[in-house]
Tab-separated table of C-alpha atoms and ligand atoms in Angstrom:
chain	number	residue	atom	x	y	z
A	1	UNK	CA	146.996	97.423	109.313
A	2	UNK	CA	144.546	96.695	112.120
A	3	UNK	CA	141.033	95.984	110.862
A	4	UNK	CA	138.404	98.577	111.666
A	5	UNK	CA	135.665	96.904	113.696
A	6	UNK	CA	133.470	99.897	114.377
A	7	UNK	CA	132.822	103.354	113.021
A	8	UNK	CA	131.206	105.870	115.344
A	9	UNK	CA	129.836	109.275	114.470
A	10	UNK	CA	130.295	112.025	117.054
A	11	UNK	CA	128.096	114.951	116.175
A	12	UNK	CA	128.048	118.328	117.892
A	13	UNK	CA	124.666	119.977	118.385
A	14	UNK	CA	123.257	122.918	116.453
A	15	UNK	CA	124.286	124.674	113.264
A	16	UNK	CA	122.566	124.942	109.902
A	17	UNK	CA	123.027	123.513	106.394
A	18	UNK	CA	124.120	125.850	103.616
A	19	UNK	CA	125.454	125.836	100.065
A	20	UNK	CA	125.226	123.468	97.083
A	21	UNK	CA	125.755	119.722	97.335
A	22	UNK	CA	125.712	116.747	95.009
A	23	UNK	CA	124.960	113.490	96.794
A	24	UNK	CA	126.205	110.221	95.213
A	25	UNK	CA	124.423	108.238	92.522
A	26	UNK	CA	121.165	106.387	93.004
A	27	UNK	CA	121.662	102.933	94.511
A	28	UNK	CA	118.677	101.261	92.845
A	29	UNK	CA	119.589	102.640	89.417
A	30	UNK	CA	123.279	101.742	89.879
A	31	UNK	CA	122.463	98.085	90.633
A	32	UNK	CA	120.233	97.830	87.595
A	33	UNK	CA	122.763	99.584	85.342
A	34	UNK	CA	125.274	96.783	85.954
A	35	UNK	CA	122.753	93.936	85.756
A	36	UNK	CA	121.188	95.022	82.475
A	37	UNK	CA	124.428	96.122	80.796
A	38	UNK	CA	126.049	92.778	81.680
A	39	UNK	CA	123.373	90.803	79.823
A	40	UNK	CA	123.081	93.307	76.964
A	41	UNK	CA	124.848	93.024	73.630
A	42	UNK	CA	127.636	95.545	73.118
A	43	UNK	CA	129.144	98.118	75.414
A	44	UNK	CA	127.337	100.287	77.949
A	45	UNK	CA	128.850	103.493	79.273
A	46	UNK	CA	127.565	104.483	82.714
A	47	UNK	CA	128.199	107.805	84.459
A	48	UNK	CA	127.212	108.844	87.978
A	49	UNK	CA	127.505	105.226	89.222
A	50	UNK	CA	127.338	104.885	93.011
A	51	UNK	CA	130.678	103.601	94.298
A	52	UNK	CA	129.113	102.283	97.496
A	53	UNK	CA	129.572	98.761	98.828
A	54	UNK	CA	126.112	97.506	97.748
A	55	UNK	CA	126.382	98.480	94.083
A	56	UNK	CA	130.027	97.353	94.071
A	57	UNK	CA	128.882	93.919	95.297
A	58	UNK	CA	126.625	93.653	92.248
A	59	UNK	CA	129.486	94.770	90.004
A	60	UNK	CA	131.886	92.217	91.523
A	61	UNK	CA	129.299	89.429	91.093
A	62	UNK	CA	129.111	90.045	87.339
A	63	UNK	CA	132.885	90.216	87.013
A	64	UNK	CA	132.977	86.787	88.611
A	65	UNK	CA	130.506	85.597	85.985
A	66	UNK	CA	132.891	86.589	83.216
A	67	UNK	CA	131.725	90.122	82.388
A	68	UNK	CA	134.473	92.607	81.549
A	69	UNK	CA	133.894	95.814	83.471
A	70	UNK	CA	136.169	98.867	83.427
A	71	UNK	CA	135.975	101.187	86.415
A	72	UNK	CA	134.330	102.543	88.400
A	73	UNK	CA	136.446	105.673	88.234
A	74	UNK	CA	134.758	108.887	89.389
A	75	UNK	CA	131.415	107.239	88.758
A	76	UNK	CA	132.299	106.140	85.242
A	77	UNK	CA	131.901	102.473	84.285
A	78	UNK	CA	132.175	100.637	80.959
A	79	UNK	CA	130.536	97.246	80.760
A	80	UNK	CA	131.106	94.886	77.838
A	81	UNK	CA	127.840	93.005	77.741
A	82	UNK	CA	127.873	89.261	77.113
A	83	UNK	CA	124.259	88.925	75.938
A	84	UNK	CA	121.393	87.106	77.688
A	85	UNK	CA	123.126	83.725	77.438
A	86	UNK	CA	126.749	84.773	77.875
A	87	UNK	CA	127.221	84.651	81.673
A	88	UNK	CA	129.624	81.994	82.975
A	89	UNK	CA	129.556	79.977	86.200
A	90	UNK	CA	131.360	81.830	89.008
A	91	UNK	CA	134.140	79.948	90.801
A	92	UNK	CA	132.383	80.056	94.202
A	93	UNK	CA	129.527	81.712	96.115
A	94	UNK	CA	128.654	85.296	95.217
A	95	UNK	CA	128.935	87.432	98.355
A	96	UNK	CA	126.399	90.254	98.215
A	97	UNK	CA	127.311	91.769	101.573
A	98	UNK	CA	124.500	93.876	103.027
A	99	UNK	CA	122.566	94.249	99.773
A	100	UNK	CA	118.985	92.975	99.617
A	101	UNK	CA	118.551	94.467	96.147
A	102	UNK	CA	121.510	92.467	94.797
A	103	UNK	CA	120.232	89.229	96.291
A	104	UNK	CA	116.592	89.540	95.269
A	105	UNK	CA	117.228	90.833	91.752
A	106	UNK	CA	120.055	88.364	91.081
A	107	UNK	CA	117.842	85.471	92.226
A	108	UNK	CA	115.568	86.280	89.304
A	109	UNK	CA	118.315	86.985	86.808
A	110	UNK	CA	120.194	83.783	87.672
A	111	UNK	CA	117.157	81.489	88.070
A	112	UNK	CA	117.100	80.593	84.375
A	113	UNK	CA	120.839	80.061	83.808
A	114	UNK	CA	122.393	76.762	82.777
A	115	UNK	CA	124.887	76.845	85.677
A	116	UNK	CA	124.420	76.784	89.452
A	117	UNK	CA	125.121	79.753	91.738
A	118	UNK	CA	125.102	80.320	95.473
A	119	UNK	CA	124.216	83.735	96.877
A	120	UNK	CA	125.449	84.665	100.343
A	121	UNK	CA	125.454	87.859	102.417
A	122	UNK	CA	126.308	89.379	105.793
A	123	UNK	CA	124.479	88.741	109.079
A	124	UNK	CA	121.754	91.322	108.327
A	125	UNK	CA	121.099	90.080	104.768
A	126	UNK	CA	121.040	86.482	105.983
A	127	UNK	CA	118.047	87.349	108.190
A	128	UNK	CA	115.977	89.001	105.475
A	129	UNK	CA	112.971	87.246	103.902
A	130	UNK	CA	113.680	85.695	100.496
A	131	UNK	CA	110.535	83.571	100.013
A	132	UNK	CA	108.848	86.607	98.506
A	133	UNK	CA	111.083	85.968	95.454
A	134	UNK	CA	111.928	82.264	95.669
A	135	UNK	CA	108.252	81.174	95.791
A	136	UNK	CA	107.030	82.958	92.646
A	137	UNK	CA	110.300	82.077	90.894
A	138	UNK	CA	109.625	78.415	91.722
A	139	UNK	CA	106.275	78.630	89.951
A	140	UNK	CA	108.223	79.774	86.868
A	141	UNK	CA	110.267	76.572	87.115
A	142	UNK	CA	113.243	77.862	89.108
A	143	UNK	CA	114.968	75.596	91.618
A	144	UNK	CA	116.234	77.678	94.511
A	145	UNK	CA	117.064	76.208	97.910
A	146	UNK	CA	117.147	78.463	100.934
A	147	UNK	CA	117.425	77.897	104.688
A	148	UNK	CA	114.442	76.416	106.506
A	149	UNK	CA	113.258	79.903	107.358
A	150	UNK	CA	113.434	81.010	103.735
A	151	UNK	CA	116.615	83.044	104.068
A	152	UNK	CA	120.079	83.068	102.444
A	153	UNK	CA	122.287	81.329	101.490
A	154	UNK	CA	120.356	80.734	98.280
A	155	UNK	CA	121.471	77.825	96.126
A	156	UNK	CA	120.218	78.295	92.591
A	157	UNK	CA	120.228	75.103	90.516
A	158	UNK	CA	120.469	75.133	86.729
A	159	UNK	CA	117.201	74.468	84.897
A	160	UNK	CA	116.457	73.699	81.276
A	161	UNK	CA	113.994	76.575	81.022
A	162	UNK	CA	111.547	78.857	82.827
A	163	UNK	CA	107.986	79.670	81.881
A	164	UNK	CA	106.307	83.049	82.169
A	165	UNK	CA	103.736	83.633	84.920
A	166	UNK	CA	100.950	85.962	85.867
A	167	UNK	CA	101.654	87.081	89.416
A	168	UNK	CA	99.778	89.379	91.763
A	169	UNK	CA	102.289	90.577	94.297
A	170	UNK	CA	101.054	90.362	97.902
A	171	UNK	CA	103.506	93.100	99.009
A	172	UNK	CA	104.314	96.337	97.215
A	173	UNK	CA	107.950	95.533	96.460
A	174	UNK	CA	110.044	96.777	93.559
A	175	UNK	CA	112.598	94.117	94.377
A	176	UNK	CA	110.052	91.323	93.885
A	177	UNK	CA	108.679	92.924	90.725
A	178	UNK	CA	112.182	93.378	89.300
A	179	UNK	CA	113.292	89.877	90.221
A	180	UNK	CA	110.342	88.372	88.332
A	181	UNK	CA	110.811	90.639	85.321
A	182	UNK	CA	114.503	89.683	85.136
A	183	UNK	CA	113.571	85.991	85.313
A	184	UNK	CA	110.944	86.746	82.667
A	185	UNK	CA	113.708	87.731	80.229
A	186	UNK	CA	114.736	84.060	80.290
A	187	UNK	CA	111.244	82.582	80.329
A	188	UNK	CA	109.134	81.109	77.585
A	189	UNK	CA	106.127	83.323	76.899
A	190	UNK	CA	104.844	86.299	78.844
A	191	UNK	CA	105.547	87.305	82.435
A	192	UNK	CA	102.926	89.634	83.900
A	193	UNK	CA	103.320	91.170	87.346
A	194	UNK	CA	100.597	93.190	89.087
A	195	UNK	CA	101.550	95.421	91.992
A	196	UNK	CA	99.184	96.327	94.840
A	197	UNK	CA	100.554	99.894	94.902
A	198	UNK	CA	103.053	101.751	92.696
A	199	UNK	CA	106.694	100.906	93.486
A	200	UNK	CA	109.898	102.239	91.957
A	201	UNK	CA	109.914	101.583	88.217
A	202	UNK	CA	113.622	101.837	87.417
A	203	UNK	CA	113.738	98.306	85.977
A	204	UNK	CA	110.924	99.010	83.520
A	205	UNK	CA	112.459	102.344	82.478
A	206	UNK	CA	115.923	100.900	82.059
A	207	UNK	CA	114.766	97.858	80.093
A	208	UNK	CA	113.167	100.326	77.704
A	209	UNK	CA	116.453	102.288	77.499
A	210	UNK	CA	118.163	99.011	76.493
A	211	UNK	CA	115.580	98.577	73.718
A	212	UNK	CA	113.679	95.736	75.451
A	213	UNK	CA	109.891	95.896	75.007
A	214	UNK	CA	107.983	96.249	78.296
A	215	UNK	CA	104.253	96.996	78.515
A	216	UNK	CA	102.992	98.977	81.482
A	217	UNK	CA	99.214	99.354	81.877
A	218	UNK	CA	98.242	100.798	85.235
A	219	UNK	CA	99.463	98.388	87.895
A	220	UNK	CA	100.322	95.611	85.385
A	221	UNK	CA	103.781	95.167	83.903
A	222	UNK	CA	104.350	92.648	81.132
A	223	UNK	CA	107.261	91.415	79.074
A	224	UNK	CA	108.074	88.400	76.902
A	225	UNK	CA	111.225	86.324	77.244
A	226	UNK	CA	113.856	85.719	74.621
A	227	UNK	CA	114.419	89.284	73.369
A	228	UNK	CA	117.678	91.216	73.244
A	229	UNK	CA	119.081	94.145	75.198
A	230	UNK	CA	121.304	96.556	73.341
A	231	UNK	CA	124.160	98.353	75.119
A	232	UNK	CA	123.574	102.088	75.599
A	233	UNK	CA	124.666	105.173	77.552
A	234	UNK	CA	123.251	105.601	81.036
A	235	UNK	CA	123.413	108.491	83.455
A	236	UNK	CA	122.637	107.677	87.072
A	237	UNK	CA	120.890	110.541	88.912
A	238	UNK	CA	121.830	111.519	92.465
A	239	UNK	CA	119.998	109.374	94.991
A	240	UNK	CA	116.874	110.960	96.486
A	241	UNK	CA	117.270	108.507	99.392
A	242	UNK	CA	120.661	110.074	100.204
A	243	UNK	CA	119.371	113.596	99.536
A	244	UNK	CA	116.587	112.884	102.082
A	245	UNK	CA	118.951	113.285	105.052
A	246	UNK	CA	119.840	116.768	103.844
A	247	UNK	CA	116.215	117.656	103.073
A	248	UNK	CA	115.308	116.808	106.657
A	249	UNK	CA	118.459	118.452	108.052
A	250	UNK	CA	117.868	121.732	106.204
A	251	UNK	CA	114.179	121.691	107.186
A	252	UNK	CA	114.811	121.274	110.921
A	253	UNK	CA	117.926	123.462	111.345
A	254	UNK	CA	116.946	127.151	111.595
A	255	UNK	CA	118.648	129.413	109.061
A	256	UNK	CA	119.361	126.608	106.561
A	257	UNK	CA	119.268	127.155	102.803
A	258	UNK	CA	120.607	124.242	100.784
A	259	UNK	CA	120.629	123.279	97.106
A	260	UNK	CA	120.874	119.590	96.227
A	261	UNK	CA	121.942	119.179	92.619
A	262	UNK	CA	120.727	116.683	90.024
A	263	UNK	CA	118.555	114.559	92.301
A	264	UNK	CA	116.349	111.828	90.800
A	265	UNK	CA	112.678	112.744	91.252
A	266	UNK	CA	111.086	109.680	89.702
A	267	UNK	CA	107.392	109.885	90.762
A	268	UNK	CA	107.722	106.449	92.417
A	269	UNK	CA	110.408	107.847	94.745
A	270	UNK	CA	109.162	111.297	95.761
A	271	UNK	CA	107.199	110.312	98.854
A	272	UNK	CA	109.754	112.046	101.067
A	273	UNK	CA	109.163	115.380	99.310
A	274	UNK	CA	105.391	114.937	99.503
A	275	UNK	CA	105.443	113.964	103.194
A	276	UNK	CA	107.839	116.728	104.265
A	277	UNK	CA	105.747	119.284	102.362
A	278	UNK	CA	102.606	118.061	104.163
A	279	UNK	CA	104.523	118.701	107.396
A	280	UNK	CA	105.181	122.277	106.272
A	281	UNK	CA	108.663	121.944	104.755
A	282	UNK	CA	109.871	124.554	102.257
A	283	UNK	CA	111.103	122.426	99.352
A	284	UNK	CA	111.317	123.681	95.764
A	285	UNK	CA	112.049	121.485	92.735
A	286	UNK	CA	114.057	123.584	90.274
A	287	UNK	CA	115.082	123.013	86.653
A	288	UNK	CA	113.147	119.751	86.302
A	289	UNK	CA	114.560	117.727	83.391
A	290	UNK	CA	114.896	114.208	82.022
A	291	UNK	CA	118.327	112.545	82.161
A	292	UNK	CA	118.801	109.034	80.771
A	293	UNK	CA	115.095	108.238	81.047
A	294	UNK	CA	114.821	109.399	84.672
A	295	UNK	CA	113.352	112.745	85.841
A	296	UNK	CA	115.863	114.901	87.722
A	297	UNK	CA	115.763	118.289	89.483
A	298	UNK	CA	117.814	120.556	91.709
A	299	UNK	CA	116.140	120.652	95.106
A	300	UNK	CA	116.228	123.804	97.232
A	301	UNK	CA	115.373	123.353	100.897
A	302	UNK	CA	114.992	126.165	103.413
A	303	UNK	CA	114.251	125.671	107.071
A	304	UNK	CA	110.610	125.885	108.100
A	305	UNK	CA	108.529	125.097	111.173
A	306	UNK	CA	107.197	121.547	110.828
A	307	UNK	CA	103.957	120.119	112.177
A	308	UNK	CA	103.047	116.523	112.924
A	309	UNK	CA	100.785	114.718	110.452
A	310	UNK	CA	99.076	111.422	109.800
A	311	UNK	CA	101.225	110.073	106.956
A	312	UNK	CA	98.994	109.036	104.034
A	313	UNK	CA	99.377	105.293	103.452
A	314	UNK	CA	99.589	105.764	99.686
A	315	UNK	CA	102.918	107.546	100.261
A	316	UNK	CA	104.483	104.578	102.106
A	317	UNK	CA	105.925	102.655	99.107
A	318	UNK	CA	107.029	105.973	97.581
A	319	UNK	CA	109.106	106.828	100.669
A	320	UNK	CA	109.942	103.347	101.920
A	321	UNK	CA	113.671	103.994	102.455
A	322	UNK	CA	113.259	107.521	103.812
A	323	UNK	CA	111.295	106.827	107.008
A	324	UNK	CA	114.288	106.890	109.344
A	325	UNK	CA	114.972	110.476	108.168
A	326	UNK	CA	111.261	111.373	108.188
A	327	UNK	CA	111.019	110.173	111.815
A	328	UNK	CA	113.699	112.726	112.739
A	329	UNK	CA	111.595	115.431	111.061
A	330	UNK	CA	108.600	114.188	113.074
A	331	UNK	CA	110.607	114.347	116.315
A	332	UNK	CA	111.322	118.042	115.571
A	333	UNK	CA	107.752	118.838	114.493
A	334	UNK	CA	105.013	120.310	116.597
A	335	UNK	CA	102.466	117.692	117.635
A	336	UNK	CA	101.963	114.072	116.751
A	337	UNK	CA	103.004	112.174	113.631
A	338	UNK	CA	101.465	108.791	112.922
A	339	UNK	CA	102.733	106.271	110.403
A	340	UNK	CA	100.630	103.182	109.610
A	341	UNK	CA	100.691	100.554	106.853
A	342	UNK	CA	104.486	100.319	106.925
A	343	UNK	CA	105.182	96.825	108.326
A	344	UNK	CA	107.812	96.413	105.582
A	345	UNK	CA	110.074	98.684	107.663
A	346	UNK	CA	110.530	95.801	110.073
A	347	UNK	CA	112.393	93.705	107.473
A	348	UNK	CA	114.814	96.260	106.051
A	349	UNK	CA	118.548	96.357	106.908
A	350	UNK	CA	117.337	96.504	110.524
A	351	UNK	CA	113.893	96.607	112.136
A	352	UNK	CA	113.589	100.310	111.374
A	353	UNK	CA	110.459	100.805	113.484
A	354	UNK	CA	111.995	99.435	116.687
A	355	UNK	CA	115.532	100.750	116.141
A	356	UNK	CA	114.325	104.293	115.369
A	357	UNK	CA	111.903	104.238	118.330
A	358	UNK	CA	114.736	103.132	120.659
A	359	UNK	CA	117.051	105.884	119.404
A	360	UNK	CA	114.388	108.595	119.616
A	361	UNK	CA	113.507	107.561	123.175
A	362	UNK	CA	117.189	107.840	124.108
A	363	UNK	CA	116.995	111.440	122.889
A	364	UNK	CA	113.969	112.034	125.135
A	365	UNK	CA	111.313	111.858	122.422
A	366	UNK	CA	108.062	109.975	122.957
A	367	UNK	CA	107.976	107.257	120.286
A	368	UNK	CA	105.503	104.373	120.330
A	369	UNK	CA	106.315	101.497	117.966
A	370	UNK	CA	103.352	99.646	116.473
A	371	UNK	CA	103.295	96.465	114.384
A	372	UNK	CA	102.904	98.468	111.176
A	373	UNK	CA	104.302	101.871	112.031
A	374	UNK	CA	105.220	104.415	114.639
A	375	UNK	CA	103.660	107.259	116.606
A	376	UNK	CA	106.006	110.118	117.430
A	377	UNK	CA	105.278	113.129	119.583
A	378	UNK	CA	107.483	116.037	118.519
A	379	UNK	CA	109.555	117.620	121.264
A	380	UNK	CA	112.996	118.743	122.304
A	381	UNK	CA	115.874	116.427	121.459
A	382	UNK	CA	118.394	115.866	124.225
A	383	UNK	CA	121.893	114.468	123.929
A	384	UNK	CA	123.110	110.891	123.526
A	385	UNK	CA	126.591	110.100	124.747
A	386	UNK	CA	127.893	106.573	125.264
A	387	UNK	CA	129.898	107.721	128.302
A	388	UNK	CA	126.592	108.733	129.903
A	389	UNK	CA	125.029	105.396	128.977
A	390	UNK	CA	122.991	106.892	126.187
A	391	UNK	CA	124.715	106.505	122.806
A	392	UNK	CA	122.613	105.574	119.786
A	393	UNK	CA	122.993	102.095	118.281
A	394	UNK	CA	122.597	102.142	114.474
A	395	UNK	CA	122.466	98.322	114.394
A	396	UNK	CA	124.649	98.360	111.299
A	397	UNK	CA	121.889	100.111	109.348
A	398	UNK	CA	123.255	102.896	107.138
A	399	UNK	CA	120.060	104.930	107.084
A	400	UNK	CA	119.617	104.806	110.862
A	401	UNK	CA	123.187	106.071	111.339
A	402	UNK	CA	122.766	109.016	108.948
A	403	UNK	CA	119.341	109.950	110.339
A	404	UNK	CA	120.597	110.336	113.901
A	405	UNK	CA	123.647	112.258	112.671
A	406	UNK	CA	121.310	114.805	111.078
A	407	UNK	CA	119.185	114.939	114.253
A	408	UNK	CA	122.095	116.633	116.035
A	409	UNK	CA	121.255	119.843	114.151
A	410	UNK	CA	118.352	120.258	116.593
A	411	UNK	CA	119.687	118.393	119.637
A	412	UNK	CA	120.394	119.891	123.054
A	413	UNK	CA	123.790	118.154	123.298
A	414	UNK	CA	126.177	115.944	121.309
A	415	UNK	CA	124.996	112.702	119.717
A	416	UNK	CA	127.196	109.638	119.495
A	417	UNK	CA	126.194	106.845	117.122
A	418	UNK	CA	127.869	103.445	116.960
A	419	UNK	CA	127.868	100.682	114.305
A	420	UNK	CA	127.998	103.104	111.380
A	421	UNK	CA	130.384	101.220	109.044
A	422	UNK	CA	127.569	100.312	106.660
A	423	UNK	CA	127.028	103.961	105.729
A	424	UNK	CA	129.553	102.936	103.081
A	425	UNK	CA	126.897	100.708	101.449
A	426	UNK	CA	124.889	103.633	100.087
A	427	UNK	CA	126.670	106.894	100.884
A	428	UNK	CA	130.471	106.809	100.762
A	429	UNK	CA	131.806	110.151	101.987
A	430	UNK	CA	128.651	111.061	103.929
A	431	UNK	CA	130.436	112.585	106.914
A	432	UNK	CA	132.798	114.699	104.797
A	433	UNK	CA	129.966	115.989	102.605
A	434	UNK	CA	127.710	116.720	105.578
A	435	UNK	CA	130.570	118.617	107.198
A	436	UNK	CA	131.011	120.875	104.165
A	437	UNK	CA	127.312	121.738	104.470
A	438	UNK	CA	127.634	122.659	108.149
A	439	UNK	CA	127.153	119.518	110.270
A	440	UNK	CA	129.653	119.202	113.130
A	441	UNK	CA	130.401	115.527	112.530
A	442	UNK	CA	133.522	113.553	113.381
A	443	UNK	CA	134.238	109.918	112.520
A	444	UNK	CA	135.947	107.663	115.058
A	445	UNK	CA	137.235	104.286	113.868
A	446	UNK	CA	138.152	101.631	116.390
B	1	S3P	C1	114.719	98.706	96.137
B	1	S3P	C2	113.419	98.532	96.528
B	1	S3P	C3	112.967	98.738	97.910
B	1	S3P	C4	113.976	99.514	98.734
B	1	S3P	C5	115.363	99.047	98.514
B	1	S3P	C6	115.760	99.159	97.060
B	1	S3P	C7	115.074	98.437	94.723
B	1	S3P	O1	112.733	97.491	98.521
B	1	S3P	O2	113.650	99.436	100.108
B	1	S3P	O3	116.273	99.826	99.280
B	1	S3P	O4	116.143	98.880	94.283
B	1	S3P	O5	114.265	97.795	94.029
B	1	S3P	P1	111.295	96.782	98.366
B	1	S3P	O6	110.911	96.907	96.972
B	1	S3P	O7	111.486	95.356	98.790
B	1	S3P	O8	110.394	97.544	99.304
């Protein structure tokens, strides 16, 4: 069979989103469910696991280190943990594809092993900054070689031991925090990480679910090495980052009324709800409950007129993956929206400030990129067809592709988006699910 080299979305304008949907499992929680269950003692039974390429890359990496894993089948996975010291040397480099979370968290988890590993990734991952983890890991005693610019491939050398550190993170990054905590499991003494602003706390919550003591006091997270994780049952909530496209879509498309079932509403992830509500969105959290240590709710979204806002900087880390979708909301809002304090968006799967500004301008929206954010003047979205020289380039970034697909709900003509294959990394089945809700989307593979 010929290899698919590109996936394009062709989306017809207009329509509304209706009905009940369940988006796939949370990517961050899925990664951690495999990592922690692999180094736990005994079996872990996971449900709701995200069968997207990123989480599957993590799963494949642990299989190659000798962990027996059954599934995933319909989101169900059984992992037979090998204990903290039971991983085996893989027979070659571990390819983590597009996944920054896999690479940064595995750097920490593998830094204290008695065997070497090499971590590699695709062109996008190979450009992303890794010094933010390799430098503090080095102060713990890790030996990790990267390229001259501090990027992958990462060669992790075996060491006889790590020692705990006290580390004040210069950037608000859950990946850095998690990487150091995972290394801390293997370190002598205490590892204490302080974050400059709250970031997603799935690692801390899940360590607790595995019976590993973690102390959280305000912005400080501490643990001691050498303990044990005990296999358990885990339920992965639906991913609020995937639900975000539908929250924006239902908000901007007149006549929409959509229910998103079982979505994770961890307080460190709800920035998108807070920001959209500030813009005037009609979002209700229903039947709030706790599932497997994570808060979950059904989210009802009805269309509402949106207004531009100055996005509060304290919401940035809480909505860090949702800005591409939020920018679409801003483009459909009345007046100006200003985002500042979000330079991290420039080093995600693509430079999300520039790539979103370019796409919005193609649709006729005034968008001014700034070093740390973006100013958007809401207006009327036009069309974007490649044949007319105006298709949107997703730059291989899953969230850019899905954001512009949703934008078609309010566009004046069809929108064509290229380089969408990586939607598979976080949201397999996006187009089919969006279509059942009312989006006129067609996939073209070439
Ligand atoms: C993630 C943390 C975030 C986020 C990424 C997943 C995680 O990155 O952007 O998609 O699972 O820890 P940073 O913590 O580096 O901002």
